[in-house]
């Protein structure tokens, strides 16, 4: 009886692990799309609005869902509390703080850090151009993430269950 309970627990835990890994594959394209939408809001605000960068980030942070909201809210917090720090330093610190809590990967992180290098340093048209470039790069990464989702999501779920079944068979 004890072996049966152990076998069921092993099977459940490995299956849940497979589902957790598969969820990251499913979340990544959704979060990239959400980030692209937030950058489009920023683009609109820069092009037509009269808010400061801090106010625009605060507005986006309130409007968006997690984890993108945390990125913009953290940047606002750093912009307001770190005296003498550049916008890029605050943005980079916010990206590095927020990124571990997302399903997004290193390529998206690099796009966002590169985008931060131009924040607040140039005129409106140049910032809009860099924003559009970041959105385009994120679109490429979203397509790549969607391909990975199709390729690996179901496999991870299946492998989680099969690994548990193998362990149970070896245990018996």
XYZ file of C-alpha atoms in Angstrom:
172
model
C 0.000 0.000 0.000
C 2.846 2.336 0.850
C 4.469 1.674 -2.537
C 1.197 2.566 -4.273
C 0.947 5.886 -2.431
C 4.587 6.654 -3.239
C 4.034 5.760 -6.883
C 1.004 8.040 -7.124
C 2.904 10.904 -5.467
C 5.837 10.479 -7.858
C 3.509 10.403 -10.854
C 1.636 13.497 -9.689
C 4.794 15.480 -8.915
C 6.515 14.749 -12.225
C 3.334 15.471 -14.159
C 2.917 18.794 -12.348
C 6.547 19.654 -13.082
C 5.955 19.001 -16.770
C 2.849 21.188 -16.703
C 4.742 23.993 -14.918
C 7.473 23.985 -17.576
C 4.819 23.904 -20.319
C 3.087 26.911 -18.732
C 6.264 28.963 -19.148
C 6.235 28.151 -22.865
C 2.616 29.306 -23.019
C 3.184 32.458 -20.963
C 6.193 33.754 -22.872
C 4.390 34.826 -26.095
C 1.563 36.345 -24.057
C 3.946 38.397 -21.930
C 5.926 39.561 -24.961
C 2.679 40.674 -26.614
C 1.733 42.510 -23.419
C 5.132 44.230 -23.385
C 4.700 45.259 -27.024
C 1.317 46.759 -26.180
C 2.825 48.692 -23.276
C 5.537 50.070 -25.565
C 2.863 51.044 -28.091
C 1.113 52.973 -25.323
C 4.398 54.689 -24.537
C 4.847 55.477 -28.222
C 1.412 57.081 -28.354
C 2.120 59.035 -25.204
C 5.454 60.311 -26.534
C 3.982 61.201 -29.926
C 0.783 62.906 -28.794
C 0.943 63.376 -25.040
C 2.524 65.980 -22.878
C 3.434 63.798 -19.895
C 6.928 63.385 -18.584
C 8.563 59.995 -18.923
C 7.952 59.281 -15.232
C 4.257 60.126 -15.544
C 3.929 57.998 -18.677
C 5.612 55.042 -16.965
C 3.373 55.460 -13.921
C 0.268 55.499 -16.151
C 1.397 52.371 -18.030
C 2.249 50.651 -14.735
C -1.293 51.244 -13.491
C -2.907 50.244 -16.773
C -1.042 47.023 -17.561
C -1.167 43.648 -15.839
C 1.713 41.870 -14.147
C 4.585 41.334 -14.834
C 4.801 44.281 -17.265
C 3.192 46.593 -14.718
C 6.017 45.831 -12.278
C 8.622 46.777 -14.854
C 7.216 50.249 -15.376
C 6.327 50.769 -11.696
C 9.834 49.782 -10.613
C 11.317 52.188 -13.114
C 9.141 54.987 -11.733
C 10.270 54.136 -8.205
C 13.942 54.255 -9.248
C 13.489 57.475 -11.216
C 12.005 59.116 -8.125
C 14.373 57.742 -5.494
C 17.803 57.420 -7.123
C 19.190 60.927 -7.205
C 21.706 61.493 -9.957
C 20.993 58.192 -11.708
C 20.330 58.362 -15.426
C 17.103 57.154 -16.970
C 19.022 54.262 -18.490
C 20.386 53.183 -15.101
C 16.900 53.244 -13.586
C 15.417 51.357 -16.556
C 18.173 48.730 -16.505
C 17.802 48.222 -12.767
C 14.024 47.814 -13.167
C 14.475 45.319 -16.011
C 17.000 43.282 -14.033
C 14.774 43.311 -10.941
C 11.598 42.348 -12.788
C 12.901 39.856 -15.353
C 13.283 36.802 -13.068
C 9.550 37.048 -12.329
C 8.586 36.774 -15.993
C 8.469 33.916 -18.478
C 10.400 35.989 -20.990
C 13.914 35.068 -22.032
C 17.289 36.688 -22.513
C 16.620 38.010 -26.061
C 13.636 40.068 -24.867
C 15.632 41.308 -21.897
C 18.424 42.480 -24.197
C 15.914 44.286 -26.453
C 14.523 46.116 -23.432
C 17.934 47.050 -22.051
C 19.049 48.312 -25.473
C 15.836 50.306 -25.746
C 16.540 51.884 -22.353
C 19.833 53.300 -23.609
C 17.943 55.893 -25.659
C 15.281 56.839 -23.112
C 15.255 60.545 -22.441
C 18.441 61.258 -24.389
C 17.135 62.440 -27.725
C 14.299 64.311 -29.335
C 10.786 62.981 -29.767
C 11.256 61.628 -33.301
C 14.411 59.732 -32.419
C 12.762 58.171 -29.362
C 9.757 57.160 -31.459
C 12.085 55.521 -33.965
C 13.828 53.539 -31.194
C 10.455 52.575 -29.738
C 9.273 51.249 -33.089
C 12.511 49.308 -33.477
C 12.078 47.749 -30.017
C 8.465 46.801 -30.812
C 9.574 45.246 -34.109
C 12.328 43.273 -32.372
C 9.850 42.070 -29.761
C 7.495 40.981 -32.544
C 10.252 38.774 -33.960
C 10.879 37.314 -30.507
C 7.136 36.769 -30.002
C 6.948 34.793 -33.247
C 9.938 32.739 -32.145
C 8.354 32.154 -28.716
C 5.092 31.089 -30.333
C 6.981 28.565 -32.473
C 8.690 27.207 -29.355
C 5.336 26.993 -27.603
C 3.868 24.915 -30.415
C 6.949 22.704 -30.513
C 7.606 22.149 -26.787
C 4.464 22.779 -24.706
C 2.748 19.458 -25.353
C 6.077 17.613 -25.225
C 6.818 18.927 -21.715
C 3.420 17.841 -20.447
C 3.864 14.381 -21.919
C 7.450 14.010 -20.727
C 6.461 14.958 -17.191
C 3.919 12.164 -17.074
C 6.167 9.647 -18.848
C 9.126 10.396 -16.550
C 6.894 9.709 -13.573
C 5.627 6.502 -15.137
C 9.220 5.398 -15.782
C 10.211 6.095 -12.179
C 7.194 4.164 -10.932
C 8.029 1.215 -13.184
C 11.656 1.239 -12.020
C 10.531 1.471 -8.404
C 8.247 -1.557 -8.643
